[in-house]
Short mmCIF file of C-alpha atoms and ligand atoms in Angstrom, two decimals:
data_model
loop_
_atom_site.label_atom_id
_atom_site.label_comp_id
_atom_site.label_asym_id
_atom_site.label_seq_id
_atom_site.Cartn_x
_atom_site.Cartn_y
_atom_site.Cartn_z
CA MET A 105 -5.17 4.47 -15.30
CA THR A 106 -4.11 6.76 -12.64
CA ILE A 107 -0.55 6.73 -11.56
CA ALA A 108 -0.35 7.70 -7.96
CA LYS A 109 3.41 8.69 -7.35
CA ASP A 110 2.92 9.55 -3.77
CA LEU A 111 1.77 5.90 -3.00
CA ALA A 112 3.91 2.80 -2.52
CA LEU A 113 2.50 -0.67 -1.45
CA TYR A 114 4.75 -2.89 0.42
CA HIS A 115 3.63 -6.39 -0.04
CA PHE A 116 4.62 -10.29 -0.16
CA ALA A 117 3.95 -12.08 -3.40
CA HIS A 118 1.87 -14.77 -1.68
CA CYS A 119 0.13 -12.89 1.02
CA PRO A 120 -3.88 -12.95 0.57
CA PHE A 121 -4.20 -9.71 2.43
CA CYS A 122 -1.79 -8.19 -0.18
CA ALA A 123 -3.64 -9.70 -3.03
CA PHE A 124 -6.82 -8.20 -1.76
CA VAL A 125 -5.27 -4.82 -1.84
CA ARG A 126 -3.69 -5.30 -5.26
CA ARG A 127 -7.01 -6.44 -6.69
CA GLU A 128 -8.61 -3.20 -5.31
CA LEU A 129 -5.79 -1.11 -7.15
CA ASP A 130 -6.72 -3.02 -10.28
CA LYS A 131 -10.35 -2.41 -9.92
CA LEU A 132 -9.84 1.27 -9.35
CA GLY A 133 -7.28 1.60 -12.18
CA VAL A 134 -4.59 3.00 -9.82
CA GLN A 135 -0.99 2.33 -10.29
CA VAL A 136 1.40 2.56 -7.45
CA ASP A 137 4.90 1.57 -6.74
CA ILE A 138 4.81 -2.13 -5.61
CA ARG A 139 7.62 -3.06 -3.32
CA ASP A 140 8.25 -6.69 -2.35
CA ALA A 141 9.32 -6.77 1.19
CA GLY A 142 9.68 -10.47 1.09
CA ALA A 143 12.11 -10.70 -1.82
CA ASP A 144 13.98 -7.53 -1.46
CA PRO A 145 15.84 -6.80 1.93
CA THR A 146 16.05 -3.07 1.20
CA HIS A 147 12.38 -2.86 1.04
CA ARG A 148 12.03 -5.01 4.23
CA LYS A 149 14.40 -2.80 6.03
CA ALA A 150 12.58 0.40 4.82
CA LEU A 151 9.26 -1.08 6.00
CA LYS A 152 10.48 -1.90 9.44
CA GLU A 153 12.40 1.30 10.04
CA GLY A 154 9.64 3.56 8.58
CA GLY A 155 6.43 1.87 9.54
CA GLY A 156 7.71 0.20 12.69
CA LYS A 157 7.07 -3.52 11.92
CA VAL A 158 7.30 -5.97 9.04
CA GLN A 159 3.76 -6.62 8.39
CA VAL A 160 2.15 -6.41 4.99
CA PRO A 161 0.31 -4.92 3.26
CA CYS A 162 1.40 -1.55 4.13
CA LEU A 163 0.76 1.58 2.12
CA LEU A 164 3.30 4.30 2.23
CA ILE A 165 1.73 7.82 1.61
CA THR A 166 4.08 10.60 1.02
CA GLY A 167 2.80 14.13 1.60
CA ASP A 168 3.60 17.05 -0.47
CA ASP A 169 6.05 18.21 2.32
CA GLY A 170 7.68 14.86 2.34
CA SER A 171 5.96 13.59 5.42
CA GLU A 172 5.36 9.84 5.46
CA THR A 173 2.24 7.97 6.56
CA TRP A 174 2.68 4.25 6.92
CA LEU A 175 -0.71 2.71 6.63
CA TYR A 176 -1.20 -0.84 7.77
CA GLU A 177 -4.28 -3.17 7.77
CA SER A 178 -5.67 -4.39 4.19
CA MET A 179 -9.26 -3.11 5.21
CA ASP A 180 -7.79 0.31 6.21
CA ILE A 181 -5.79 0.43 3.05
CA VAL A 182 -8.72 -0.45 0.86
CA ALA A 183 -10.98 2.01 2.55
CA TYR A 184 -8.34 4.62 1.90
CA LEU A 185 -8.06 3.87 -1.73
CA LYS A 186 -11.86 3.80 -2.14
CA LYS A 187 -12.35 6.98 -0.59
CA ARG A 188 -9.63 8.65 -2.62
CA PHE A 189 -10.11 6.90 -6.06
CA GLY A 190 -13.56 5.41 -6.02
CA LYS A 191 -16.75 6.74 -7.22
CA GLU A 192 -17.71 8.04 -3.89
CA LYS A 193 -14.77 10.25 -3.52
CA VAL A 194 -15.32 13.94 -2.69
CA ALA A 195 -14.38 16.23 -5.38
N1 LIG B 207 -4.85 -7.87 9.66
C1 LIG B 207 -3.68 -7.80 8.78
C2 LIG B 207 -3.02 -9.16 8.46
C3 LIG B 207 -1.71 -8.97 7.59
C4 LIG B 207 -0.84 -10.30 7.79
O1 LIG B 207 -1.06 -11.05 8.56
N2 LIG B 207 0.23 -10.17 6.95
C5 LIG B 207 1.04 -11.21 7.17
C6 LIG B 207 1.55 -11.86 5.72
S1 LIG B 207 0.22 -12.60 5.04
C7 LIG B 207 2.48 -10.61 7.52
O2 LIG B 207 2.76 -9.61 7.36
N3 LIG B 207 3.23 -11.47 8.46
C8 LIG B 207 4.48 -10.89 9.06
C9 LIG B 207 5.64 -11.81 8.51
O3 LIG B 207 5.33 -12.66 7.94
O4 LIG B 207 6.71 -11.35 8.86
C10 LIG B 207 -4.23 -7.19 7.26
O5 LIG B 207 -5.48 -7.33 7.10
O6 LIG B 207 -3.50 -6.50 6.60
#
């Protein structure tokens, strides 16, 4: 299991697009901070202010310098995760 401290996934519990991303995290054996933007108003507010809109899933990537990238779209998130943690990752 890899713990990715620089990643946080904003999701809704019953969103199928979010389930798709969570499944990929399970498959890759990657653990990230999971933040429920449906149940927790603090997470919802952070998503809106940081990413610009309340749409889930959204992966927050925090750089070494503290910079934040808010990655929307389940397909794009899964592509990012596969590229970084999958077998085809570049060393
Ligand atoms: N094309 C997007 C669709 C994501 C989407 O439609 N998410 C819904 C939840 S299932 C959403 O965030 N809706 C905004 C809202 O309910 O406020 C993706 O693949 O990630």
